[in-house]
PDB file of C-alpha atoms in Angstrom:
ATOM      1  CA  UNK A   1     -37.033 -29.530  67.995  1.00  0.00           C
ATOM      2  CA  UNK A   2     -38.746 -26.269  66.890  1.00  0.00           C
ATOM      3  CA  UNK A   3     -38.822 -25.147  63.513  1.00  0.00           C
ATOM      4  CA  UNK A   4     -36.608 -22.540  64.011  1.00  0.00           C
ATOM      5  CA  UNK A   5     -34.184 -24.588  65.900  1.00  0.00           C
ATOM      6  CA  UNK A   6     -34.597 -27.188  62.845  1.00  0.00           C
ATOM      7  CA  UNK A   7     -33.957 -24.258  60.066  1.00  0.00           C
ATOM      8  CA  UNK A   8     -30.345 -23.270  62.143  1.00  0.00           C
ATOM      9  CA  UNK A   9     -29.082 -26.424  61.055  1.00  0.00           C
ATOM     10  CA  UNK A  10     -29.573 -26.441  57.180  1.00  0.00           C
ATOM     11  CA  UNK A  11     -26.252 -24.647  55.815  1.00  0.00           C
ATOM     12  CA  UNK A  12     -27.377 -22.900  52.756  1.00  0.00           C
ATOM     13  CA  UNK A  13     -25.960 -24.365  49.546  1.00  0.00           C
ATOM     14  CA  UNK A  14     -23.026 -23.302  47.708  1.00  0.00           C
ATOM     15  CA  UNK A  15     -23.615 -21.806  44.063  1.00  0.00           C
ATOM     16  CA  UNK A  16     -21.957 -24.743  42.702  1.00  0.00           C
ATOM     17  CA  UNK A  17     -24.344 -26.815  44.629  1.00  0.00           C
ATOM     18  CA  UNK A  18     -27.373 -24.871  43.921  1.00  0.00           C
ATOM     19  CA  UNK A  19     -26.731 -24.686  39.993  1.00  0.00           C
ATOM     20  CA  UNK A  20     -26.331 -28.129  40.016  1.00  0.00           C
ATOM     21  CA  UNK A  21     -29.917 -28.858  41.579  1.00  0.00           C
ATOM     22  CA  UNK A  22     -31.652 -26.165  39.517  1.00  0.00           C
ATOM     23  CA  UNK A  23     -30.019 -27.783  36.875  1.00  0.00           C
ATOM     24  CA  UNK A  24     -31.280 -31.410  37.204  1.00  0.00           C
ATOM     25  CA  UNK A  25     -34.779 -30.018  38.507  1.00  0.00           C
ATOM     26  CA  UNK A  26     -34.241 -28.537  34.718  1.00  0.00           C
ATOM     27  CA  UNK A  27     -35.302 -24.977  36.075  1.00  0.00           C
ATOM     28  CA  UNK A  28     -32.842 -23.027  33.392  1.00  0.00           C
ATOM     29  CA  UNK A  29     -34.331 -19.858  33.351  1.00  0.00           C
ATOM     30  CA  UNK A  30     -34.112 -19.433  37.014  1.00  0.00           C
ATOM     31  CA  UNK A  31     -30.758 -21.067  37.227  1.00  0.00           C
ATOM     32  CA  UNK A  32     -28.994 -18.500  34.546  1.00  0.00           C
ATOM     33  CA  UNK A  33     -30.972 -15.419  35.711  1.00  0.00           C
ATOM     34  CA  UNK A  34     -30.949 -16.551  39.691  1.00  0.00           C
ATOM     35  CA  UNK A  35     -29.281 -13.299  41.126  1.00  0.00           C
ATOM     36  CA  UNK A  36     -31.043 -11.084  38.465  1.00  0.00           C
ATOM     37  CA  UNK A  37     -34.342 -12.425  39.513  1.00  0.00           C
ATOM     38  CA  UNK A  38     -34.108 -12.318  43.535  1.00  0.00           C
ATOM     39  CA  UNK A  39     -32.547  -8.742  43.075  1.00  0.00           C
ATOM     40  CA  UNK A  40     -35.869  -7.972  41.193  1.00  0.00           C
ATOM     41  CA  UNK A  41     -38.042  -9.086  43.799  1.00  0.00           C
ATOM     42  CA  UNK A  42     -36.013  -7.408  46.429  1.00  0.00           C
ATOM     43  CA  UNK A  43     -36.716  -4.083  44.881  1.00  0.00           C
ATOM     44  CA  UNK A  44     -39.963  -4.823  44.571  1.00  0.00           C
ATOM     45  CA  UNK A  45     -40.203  -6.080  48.511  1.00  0.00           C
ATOM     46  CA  UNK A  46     -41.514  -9.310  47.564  1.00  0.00           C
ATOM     47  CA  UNK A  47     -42.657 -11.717  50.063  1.00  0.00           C
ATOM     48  CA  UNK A  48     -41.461 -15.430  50.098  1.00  0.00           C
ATOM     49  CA  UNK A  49     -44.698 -16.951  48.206  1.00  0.00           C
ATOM     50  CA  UNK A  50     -44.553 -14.157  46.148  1.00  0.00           C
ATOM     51  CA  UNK A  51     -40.616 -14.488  44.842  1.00  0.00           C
ATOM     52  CA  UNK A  52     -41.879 -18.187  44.689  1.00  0.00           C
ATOM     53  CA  UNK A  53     -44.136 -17.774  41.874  1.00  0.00           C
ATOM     54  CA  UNK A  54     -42.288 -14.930  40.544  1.00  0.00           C
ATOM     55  CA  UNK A  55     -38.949 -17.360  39.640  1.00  0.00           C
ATOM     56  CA  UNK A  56     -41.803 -19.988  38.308  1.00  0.00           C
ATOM     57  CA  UNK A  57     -43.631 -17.649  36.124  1.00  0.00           C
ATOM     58  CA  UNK A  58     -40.067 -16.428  34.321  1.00  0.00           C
ATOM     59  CA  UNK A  59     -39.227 -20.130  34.204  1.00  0.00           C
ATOM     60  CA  UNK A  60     -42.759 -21.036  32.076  1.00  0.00           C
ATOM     61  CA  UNK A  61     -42.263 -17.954  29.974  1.00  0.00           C
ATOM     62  CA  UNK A  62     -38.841 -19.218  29.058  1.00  0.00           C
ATOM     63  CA  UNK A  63     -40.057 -22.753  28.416  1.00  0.00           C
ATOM     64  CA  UNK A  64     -43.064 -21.090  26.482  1.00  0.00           C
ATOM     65  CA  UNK A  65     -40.646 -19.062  24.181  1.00  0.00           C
ATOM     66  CA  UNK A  66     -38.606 -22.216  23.535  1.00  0.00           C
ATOM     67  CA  UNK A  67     -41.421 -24.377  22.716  1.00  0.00           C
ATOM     68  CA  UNK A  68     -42.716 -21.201  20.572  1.00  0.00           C
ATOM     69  CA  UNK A  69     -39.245 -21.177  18.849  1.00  0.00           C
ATOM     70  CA  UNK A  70     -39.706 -24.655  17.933  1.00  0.00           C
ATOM     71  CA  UNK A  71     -42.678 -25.086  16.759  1.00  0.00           C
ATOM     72  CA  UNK A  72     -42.406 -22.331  14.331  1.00  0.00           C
ATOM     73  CA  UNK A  73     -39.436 -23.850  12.890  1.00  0.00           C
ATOM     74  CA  UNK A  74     -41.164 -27.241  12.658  1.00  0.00           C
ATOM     75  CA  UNK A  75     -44.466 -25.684  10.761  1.00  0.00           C
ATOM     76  CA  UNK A  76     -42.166 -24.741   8.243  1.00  0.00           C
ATOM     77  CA  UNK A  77     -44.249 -21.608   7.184  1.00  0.00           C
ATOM     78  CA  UNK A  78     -42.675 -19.690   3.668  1.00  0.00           C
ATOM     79  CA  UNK A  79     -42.783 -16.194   5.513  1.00  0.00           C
ATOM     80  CA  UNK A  80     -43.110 -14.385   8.761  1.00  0.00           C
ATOM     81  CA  UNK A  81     -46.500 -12.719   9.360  1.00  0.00           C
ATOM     82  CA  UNK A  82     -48.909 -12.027  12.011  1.00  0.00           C
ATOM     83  CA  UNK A  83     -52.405 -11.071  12.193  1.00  0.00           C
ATOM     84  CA  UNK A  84     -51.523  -7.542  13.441  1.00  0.00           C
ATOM     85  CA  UNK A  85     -50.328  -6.509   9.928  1.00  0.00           C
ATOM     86  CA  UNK A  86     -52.758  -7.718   7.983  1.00  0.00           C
ATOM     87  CA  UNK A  87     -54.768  -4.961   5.677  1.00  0.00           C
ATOM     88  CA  UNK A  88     -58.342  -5.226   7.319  1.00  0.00           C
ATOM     89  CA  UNK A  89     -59.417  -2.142   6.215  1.00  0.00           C
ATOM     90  CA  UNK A  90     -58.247  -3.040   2.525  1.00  0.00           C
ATOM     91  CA  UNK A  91     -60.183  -6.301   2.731  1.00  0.00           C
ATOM     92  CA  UNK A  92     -64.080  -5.447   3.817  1.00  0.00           C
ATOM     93  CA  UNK A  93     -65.116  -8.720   3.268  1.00  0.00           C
ATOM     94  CA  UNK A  94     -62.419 -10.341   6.473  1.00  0.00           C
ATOM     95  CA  UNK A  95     -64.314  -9.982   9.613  1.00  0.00           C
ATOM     96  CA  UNK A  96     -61.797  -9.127  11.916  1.00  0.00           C
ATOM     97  CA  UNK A  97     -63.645 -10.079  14.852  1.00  0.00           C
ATOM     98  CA  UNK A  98     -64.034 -13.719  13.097  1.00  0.00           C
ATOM     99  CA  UNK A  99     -60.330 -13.827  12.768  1.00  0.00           C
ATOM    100  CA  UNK A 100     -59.837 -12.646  16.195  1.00  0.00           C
ATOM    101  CA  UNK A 101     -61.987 -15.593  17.760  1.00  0.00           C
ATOM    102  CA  UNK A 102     -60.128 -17.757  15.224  1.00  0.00           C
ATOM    103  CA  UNK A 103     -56.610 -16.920  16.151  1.00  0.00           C
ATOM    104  CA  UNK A 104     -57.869 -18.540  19.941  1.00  0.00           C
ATOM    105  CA  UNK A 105     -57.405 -21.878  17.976  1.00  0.00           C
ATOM    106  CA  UNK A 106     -61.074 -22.669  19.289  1.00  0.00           C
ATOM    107  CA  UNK A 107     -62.125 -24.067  15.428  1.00  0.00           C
ATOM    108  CA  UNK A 108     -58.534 -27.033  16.538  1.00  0.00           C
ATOM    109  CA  UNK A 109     -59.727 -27.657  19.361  1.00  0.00           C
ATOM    110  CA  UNK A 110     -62.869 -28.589  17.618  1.00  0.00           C
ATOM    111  CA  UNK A 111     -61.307 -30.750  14.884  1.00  0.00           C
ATOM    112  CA  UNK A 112     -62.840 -27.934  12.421  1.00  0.00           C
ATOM    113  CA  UNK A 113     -61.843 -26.614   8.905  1.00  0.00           C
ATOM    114  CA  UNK A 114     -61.194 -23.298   7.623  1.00  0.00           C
ATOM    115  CA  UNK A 115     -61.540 -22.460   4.031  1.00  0.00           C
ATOM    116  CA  UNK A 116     -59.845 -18.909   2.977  1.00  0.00           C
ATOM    117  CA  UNK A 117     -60.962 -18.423  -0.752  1.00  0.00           C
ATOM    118  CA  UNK A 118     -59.984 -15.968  -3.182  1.00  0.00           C
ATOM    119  CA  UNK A 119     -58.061 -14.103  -6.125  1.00  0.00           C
ATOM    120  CA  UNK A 120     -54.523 -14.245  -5.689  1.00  0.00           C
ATOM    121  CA  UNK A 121     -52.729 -11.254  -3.833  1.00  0.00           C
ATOM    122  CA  UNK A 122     -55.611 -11.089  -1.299  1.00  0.00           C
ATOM    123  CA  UNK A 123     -53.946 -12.081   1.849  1.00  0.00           C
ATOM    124  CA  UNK A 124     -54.976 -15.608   2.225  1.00  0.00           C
ATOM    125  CA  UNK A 125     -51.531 -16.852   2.755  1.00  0.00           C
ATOM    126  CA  UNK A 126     -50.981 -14.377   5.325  1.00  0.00           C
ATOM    127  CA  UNK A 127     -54.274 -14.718   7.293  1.00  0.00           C
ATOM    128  CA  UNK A 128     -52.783 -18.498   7.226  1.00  0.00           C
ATOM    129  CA  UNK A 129     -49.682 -17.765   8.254  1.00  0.00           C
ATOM    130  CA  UNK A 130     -50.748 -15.377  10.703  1.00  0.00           C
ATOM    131  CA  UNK A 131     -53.588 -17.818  12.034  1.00  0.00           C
ATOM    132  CA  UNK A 132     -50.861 -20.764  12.362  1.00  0.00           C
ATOM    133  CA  UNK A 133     -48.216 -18.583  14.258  1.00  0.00           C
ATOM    134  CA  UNK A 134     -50.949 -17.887  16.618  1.00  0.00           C
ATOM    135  CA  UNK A 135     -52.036 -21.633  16.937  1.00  0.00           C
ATOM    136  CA  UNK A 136     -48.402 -21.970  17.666  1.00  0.00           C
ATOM    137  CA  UNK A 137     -48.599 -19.315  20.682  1.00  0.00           C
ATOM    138  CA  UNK A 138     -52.026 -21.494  22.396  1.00  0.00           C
ATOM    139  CA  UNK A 139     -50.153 -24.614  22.205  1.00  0.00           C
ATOM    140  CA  UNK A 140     -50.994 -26.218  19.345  1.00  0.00           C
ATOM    141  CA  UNK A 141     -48.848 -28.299  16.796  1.00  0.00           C
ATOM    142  CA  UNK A 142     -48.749 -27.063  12.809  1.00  0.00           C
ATOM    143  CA  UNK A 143     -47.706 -28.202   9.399  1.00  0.00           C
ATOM    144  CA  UNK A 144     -47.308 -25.687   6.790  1.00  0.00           C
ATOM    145  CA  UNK A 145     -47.306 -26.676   2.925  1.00  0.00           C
ATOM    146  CA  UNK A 146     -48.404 -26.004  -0.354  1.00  0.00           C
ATOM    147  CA  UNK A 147     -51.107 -28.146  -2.078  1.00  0.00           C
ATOM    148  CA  UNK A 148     -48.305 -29.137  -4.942  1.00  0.00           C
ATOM    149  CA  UNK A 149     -45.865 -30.078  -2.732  1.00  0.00           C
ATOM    150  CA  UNK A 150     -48.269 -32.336  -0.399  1.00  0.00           C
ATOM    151  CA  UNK A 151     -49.584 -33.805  -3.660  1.00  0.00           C
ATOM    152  CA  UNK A 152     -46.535 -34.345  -5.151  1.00  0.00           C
ATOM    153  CA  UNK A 153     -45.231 -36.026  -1.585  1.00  0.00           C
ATOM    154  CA  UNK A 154     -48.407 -38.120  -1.348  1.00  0.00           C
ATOM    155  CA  UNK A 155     -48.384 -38.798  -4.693  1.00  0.00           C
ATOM    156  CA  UNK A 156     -45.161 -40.044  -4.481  1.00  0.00           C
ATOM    157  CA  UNK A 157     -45.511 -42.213  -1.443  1.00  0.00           C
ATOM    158  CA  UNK A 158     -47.665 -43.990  -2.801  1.00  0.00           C
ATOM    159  CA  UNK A 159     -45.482 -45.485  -6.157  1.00  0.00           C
ATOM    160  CA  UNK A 160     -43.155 -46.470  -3.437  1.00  0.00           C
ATOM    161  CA  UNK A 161     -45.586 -48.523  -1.583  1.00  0.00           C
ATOM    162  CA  UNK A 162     -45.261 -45.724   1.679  1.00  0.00           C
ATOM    163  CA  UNK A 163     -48.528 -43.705   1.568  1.00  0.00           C
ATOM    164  CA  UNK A 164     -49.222 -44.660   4.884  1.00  0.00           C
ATOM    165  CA  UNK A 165     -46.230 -43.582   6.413  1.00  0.00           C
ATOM    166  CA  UNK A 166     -46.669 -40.671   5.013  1.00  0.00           C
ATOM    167  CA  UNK A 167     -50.512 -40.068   5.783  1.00  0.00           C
ATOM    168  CA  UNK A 168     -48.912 -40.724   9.372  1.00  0.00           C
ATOM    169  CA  UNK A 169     -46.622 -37.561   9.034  1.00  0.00           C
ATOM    170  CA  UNK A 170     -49.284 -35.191   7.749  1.00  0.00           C
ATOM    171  CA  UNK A 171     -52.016 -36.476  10.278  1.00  0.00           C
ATOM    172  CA  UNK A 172     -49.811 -35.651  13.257  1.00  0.00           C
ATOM    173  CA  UNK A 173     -50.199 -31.897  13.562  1.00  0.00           C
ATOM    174  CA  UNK A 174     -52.782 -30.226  14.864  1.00  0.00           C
ATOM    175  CA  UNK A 175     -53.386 -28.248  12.326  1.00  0.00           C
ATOM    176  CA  UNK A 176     -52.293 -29.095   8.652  1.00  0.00           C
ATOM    177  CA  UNK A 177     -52.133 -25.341   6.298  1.00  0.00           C
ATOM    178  CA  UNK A 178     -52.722 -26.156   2.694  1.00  0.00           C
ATOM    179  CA  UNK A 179     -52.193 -23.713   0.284  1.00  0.00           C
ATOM    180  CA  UNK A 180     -53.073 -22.554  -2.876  1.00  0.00           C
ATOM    181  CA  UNK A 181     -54.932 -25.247  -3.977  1.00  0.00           C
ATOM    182  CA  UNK A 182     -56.231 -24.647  -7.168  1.00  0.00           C
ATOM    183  CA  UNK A 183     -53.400 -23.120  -8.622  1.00  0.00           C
ATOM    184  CA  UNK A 184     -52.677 -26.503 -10.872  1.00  0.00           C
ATOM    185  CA  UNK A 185     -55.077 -28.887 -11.736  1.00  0.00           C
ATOM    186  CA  UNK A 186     -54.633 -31.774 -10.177  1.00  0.00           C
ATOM    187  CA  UNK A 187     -54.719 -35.540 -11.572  1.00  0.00           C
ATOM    188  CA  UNK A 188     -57.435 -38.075 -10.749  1.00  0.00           C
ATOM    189  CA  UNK A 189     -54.693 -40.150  -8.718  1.00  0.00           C
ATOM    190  CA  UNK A 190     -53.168 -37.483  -6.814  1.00  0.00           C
ATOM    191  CA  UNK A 191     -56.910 -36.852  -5.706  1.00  0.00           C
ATOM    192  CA  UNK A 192     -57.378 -39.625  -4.809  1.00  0.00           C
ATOM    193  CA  UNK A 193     -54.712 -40.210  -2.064  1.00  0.00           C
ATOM    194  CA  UNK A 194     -55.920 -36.378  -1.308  1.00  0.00           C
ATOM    195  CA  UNK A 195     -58.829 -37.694  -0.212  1.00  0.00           C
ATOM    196  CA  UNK A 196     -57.330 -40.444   2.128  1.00  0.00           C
ATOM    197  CA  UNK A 197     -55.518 -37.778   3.890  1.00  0.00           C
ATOM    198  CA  UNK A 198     -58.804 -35.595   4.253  1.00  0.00           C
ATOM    199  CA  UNK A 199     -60.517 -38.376   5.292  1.00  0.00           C
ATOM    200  CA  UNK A 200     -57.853 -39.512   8.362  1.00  0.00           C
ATOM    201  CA  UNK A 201     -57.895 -36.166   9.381  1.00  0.00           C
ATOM    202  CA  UNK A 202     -61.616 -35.824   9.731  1.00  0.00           C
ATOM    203  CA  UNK A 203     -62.711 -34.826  12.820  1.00  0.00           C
ATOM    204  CA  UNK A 204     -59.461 -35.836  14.426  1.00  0.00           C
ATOM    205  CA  UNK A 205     -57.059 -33.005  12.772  1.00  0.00           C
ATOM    206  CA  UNK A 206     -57.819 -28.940  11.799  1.00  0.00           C
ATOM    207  CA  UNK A 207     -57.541 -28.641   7.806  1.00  0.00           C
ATOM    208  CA  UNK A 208     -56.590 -24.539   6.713  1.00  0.00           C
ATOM    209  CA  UNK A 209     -56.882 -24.477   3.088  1.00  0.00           C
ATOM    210  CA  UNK A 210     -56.093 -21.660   0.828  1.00  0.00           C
ATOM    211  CA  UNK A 211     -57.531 -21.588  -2.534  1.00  0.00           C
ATOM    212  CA  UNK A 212     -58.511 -19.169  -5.688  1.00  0.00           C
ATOM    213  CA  UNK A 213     -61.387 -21.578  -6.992  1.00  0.00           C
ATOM    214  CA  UNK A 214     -64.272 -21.283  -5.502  1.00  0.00           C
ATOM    215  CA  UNK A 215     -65.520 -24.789  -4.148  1.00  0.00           C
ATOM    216  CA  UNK A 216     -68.529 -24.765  -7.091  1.00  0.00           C
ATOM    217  CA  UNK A 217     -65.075 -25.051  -9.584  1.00  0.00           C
ATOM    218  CA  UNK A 218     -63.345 -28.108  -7.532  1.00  0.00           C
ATOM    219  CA  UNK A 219     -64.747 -30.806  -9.629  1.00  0.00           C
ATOM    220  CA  UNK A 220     -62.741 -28.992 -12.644  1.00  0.00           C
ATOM    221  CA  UNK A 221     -59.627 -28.653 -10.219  1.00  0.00           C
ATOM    222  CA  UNK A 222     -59.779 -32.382  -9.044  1.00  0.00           C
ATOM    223  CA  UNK A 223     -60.938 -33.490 -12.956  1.00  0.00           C
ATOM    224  CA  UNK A 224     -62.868 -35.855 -11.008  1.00  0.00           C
ATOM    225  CA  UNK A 225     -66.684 -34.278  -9.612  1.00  0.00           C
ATOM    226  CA  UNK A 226     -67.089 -37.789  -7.173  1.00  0.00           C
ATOM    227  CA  UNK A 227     -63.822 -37.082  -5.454  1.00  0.00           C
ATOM    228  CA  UNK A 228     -64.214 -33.396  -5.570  1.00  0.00           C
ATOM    229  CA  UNK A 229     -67.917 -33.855  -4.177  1.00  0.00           C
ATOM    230  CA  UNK A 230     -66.548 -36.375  -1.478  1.00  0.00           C
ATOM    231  CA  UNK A 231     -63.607 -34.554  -0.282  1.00  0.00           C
ATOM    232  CA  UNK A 232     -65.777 -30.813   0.161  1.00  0.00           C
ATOM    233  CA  UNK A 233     -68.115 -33.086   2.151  1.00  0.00           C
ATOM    234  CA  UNK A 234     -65.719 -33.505   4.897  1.00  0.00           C
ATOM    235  CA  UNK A 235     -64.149 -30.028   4.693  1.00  0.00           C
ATOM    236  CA  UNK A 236     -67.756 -28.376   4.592  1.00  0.00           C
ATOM    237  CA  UNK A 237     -69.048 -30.357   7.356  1.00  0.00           C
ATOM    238  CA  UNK A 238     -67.661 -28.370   9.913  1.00  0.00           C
ATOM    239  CA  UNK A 239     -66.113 -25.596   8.910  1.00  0.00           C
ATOM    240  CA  UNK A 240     -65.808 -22.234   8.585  1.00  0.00           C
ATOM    241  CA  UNK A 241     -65.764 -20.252   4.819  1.00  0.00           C
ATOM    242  CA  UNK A 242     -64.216 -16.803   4.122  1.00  0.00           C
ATOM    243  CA  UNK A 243     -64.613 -15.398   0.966  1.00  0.00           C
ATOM    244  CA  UNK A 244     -62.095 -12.611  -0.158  1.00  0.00           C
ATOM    245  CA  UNK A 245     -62.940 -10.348  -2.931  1.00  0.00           C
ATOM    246  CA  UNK A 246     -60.683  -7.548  -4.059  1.00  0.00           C
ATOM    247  CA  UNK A 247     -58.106  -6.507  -6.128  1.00  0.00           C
ATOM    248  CA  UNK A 248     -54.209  -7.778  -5.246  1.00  0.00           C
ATOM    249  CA  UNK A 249     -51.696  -5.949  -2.899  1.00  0.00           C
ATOM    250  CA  UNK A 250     -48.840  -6.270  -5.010  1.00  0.00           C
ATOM    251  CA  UNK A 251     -51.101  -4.549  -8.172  1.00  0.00           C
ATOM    252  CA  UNK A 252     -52.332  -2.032  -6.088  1.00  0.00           C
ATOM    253  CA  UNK A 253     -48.774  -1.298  -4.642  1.00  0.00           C
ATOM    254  CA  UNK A 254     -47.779  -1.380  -8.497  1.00  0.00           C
ATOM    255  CA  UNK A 255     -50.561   1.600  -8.877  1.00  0.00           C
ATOM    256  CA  UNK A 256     -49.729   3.567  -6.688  1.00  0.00           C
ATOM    257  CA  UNK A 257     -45.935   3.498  -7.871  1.00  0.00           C
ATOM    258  CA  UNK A 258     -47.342   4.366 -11.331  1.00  0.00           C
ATOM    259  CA  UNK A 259     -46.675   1.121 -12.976  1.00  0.00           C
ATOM    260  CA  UNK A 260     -50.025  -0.025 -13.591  1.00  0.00           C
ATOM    261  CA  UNK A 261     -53.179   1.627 -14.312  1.00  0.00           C
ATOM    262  CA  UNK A 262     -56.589   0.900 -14.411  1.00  0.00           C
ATOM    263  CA  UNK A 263     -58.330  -0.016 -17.638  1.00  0.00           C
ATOM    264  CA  UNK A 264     -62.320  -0.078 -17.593  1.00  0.00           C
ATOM    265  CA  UNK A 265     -63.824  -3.139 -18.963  1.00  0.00           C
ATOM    266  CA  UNK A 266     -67.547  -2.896 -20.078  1.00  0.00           C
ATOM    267  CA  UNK A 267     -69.528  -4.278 -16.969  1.00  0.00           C
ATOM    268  CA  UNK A 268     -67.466  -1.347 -14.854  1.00  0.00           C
ATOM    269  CA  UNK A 269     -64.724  -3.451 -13.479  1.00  0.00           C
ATOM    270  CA  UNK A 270     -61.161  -2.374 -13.854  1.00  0.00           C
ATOM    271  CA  UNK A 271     -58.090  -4.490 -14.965  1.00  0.00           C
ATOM    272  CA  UNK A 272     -54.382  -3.515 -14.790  1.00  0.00           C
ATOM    273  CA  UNK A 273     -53.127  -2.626 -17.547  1.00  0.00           C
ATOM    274  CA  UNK A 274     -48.889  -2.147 -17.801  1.00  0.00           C
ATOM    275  CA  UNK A 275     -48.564   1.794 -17.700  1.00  0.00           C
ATOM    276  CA  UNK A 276     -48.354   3.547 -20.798  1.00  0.00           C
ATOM    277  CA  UNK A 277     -50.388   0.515 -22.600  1.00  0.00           C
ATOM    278  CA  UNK A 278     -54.175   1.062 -23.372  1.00  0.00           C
ATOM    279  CA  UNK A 279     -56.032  -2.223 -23.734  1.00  0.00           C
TER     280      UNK A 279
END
């Protein structure tokens, strides 16, 4: 029997019956948008291979936008931001080029760290944000949280005998954003099971840390210099450090809305002062 001969007696399927195979094949995206789709690649005189990979590249990209979707409601971040609105141009000392190679989520793959340090109201929570959403987009798995609430979750895992358990939950991702560490000091305990979660996450797991101490003040911040030594010894070993120096968004927003203004302070520097209020 020829081919063509062969072909003359396959009856083409029903809807019904199609649907129901593009269903269980789990092909959604060409299933809901079937007649859309092959009236696109009509117009565009598509041949067969090509419609092929046509109705398989809308399928990944709806797969992709769902896994997207859930992910980012999984990371739990505090706020939406990306990369693209981020204030380079305020913020000299950001490389954007370094935040650029970054965002391609080459540091995870490597089981790096990445320290953003800096005064508040510089943008490290949304170079973190931004950095996490696009670890999201390359296919990686992220945690978002701040270092009092991981603390205070470790901490208390551990009074109820369940510190590994939860070690477990904040290994799994990826990439694990902590931030503002530094914010609070932090007890000799709670850095302590800090530490086991640095540690399990060494070279296995990306650590993005936010903080406004530099790491020379962490022995102050952990009140304990051996754990504060030990933990920056894992973070530091390969990782990447961005210091941000500048005055805060929100002030300078403030300024320019005549709320604040500048007072000069003997070395040169200027403080915000409330308007009307000489100091």
């Amino acid at each position: 029997m020829t081919p063509r001969a062969a072909a003359a007696l396959v009856s083409p399927p029903d809807p019904a019956t199609l649907d129901a195979m593009l269903t269980r094949l789990k092909l959604t995206a060409i299933r809901d948008q079937l007649d859309t789709l092959l009236a696109e690649a009509a117009r565009r005189e598509l041949t067969l291979i090509e419609t092929v990979a046509y109705l398989c590249e809308r399928e990944i990209a709806r797969k992709d936008a769902r896994r997207i979707d859930m992910a980012l409601g999984l990371a739990r971040f505090p706020m939406v931001r990306e990369l693209s609105g981020y204030d380079f141009a305020a913020q000299p000392a950001v490389d954007k080029q370094q935040i650029k190679e970054l965002a391609t989520g080459r540091f995870i793959a490597n089981g790096e760290s990445l320290l953003l340090l800096g005064p508040p109201g510089v943008g490290k929570t949304h170079l973190s944000v931004g950095l996490g959403r696009a670890a999201i987009t390359a296919g990686y798995t992220v945690l978002f949280t701040s270092a009092t609430t991981l603390i205070a979750q470790l901490v208390k895992a551990h009074t109820q005998g369940l510190l590994d358990e939860k070690l477990l939950h904040f290994s799994k991702p990826k990439l694990l954003i902590i931030d503002e560490l530094g914010y609070l000091p932090i007890e000799p305990d709670a850095a302590h099971v800090l530490f086991q979660l640095v540690s399990r996450r060494y070279e296995r797991g990306s650590i993005l840390l936010t903080s406004n101490r530099a790491v020379s003040e962490w022995g102050e911040v952990f009140g304990d210099p051996v754990v504060a030594t030990a933990i920056l010894d894992r973070l530091l070993h390969h990782s990447h450090v961005i210091t941000i120096r500048g005055e805060s968004y929100r002030l300078k927003e403030k300024r320019r809305a005549g709320l604040l203004t500048a007072s000069k302070q003997r070395d040169g520097s200027t403080t915000p002062s409330p308007q009307g209020v000489n100091s």
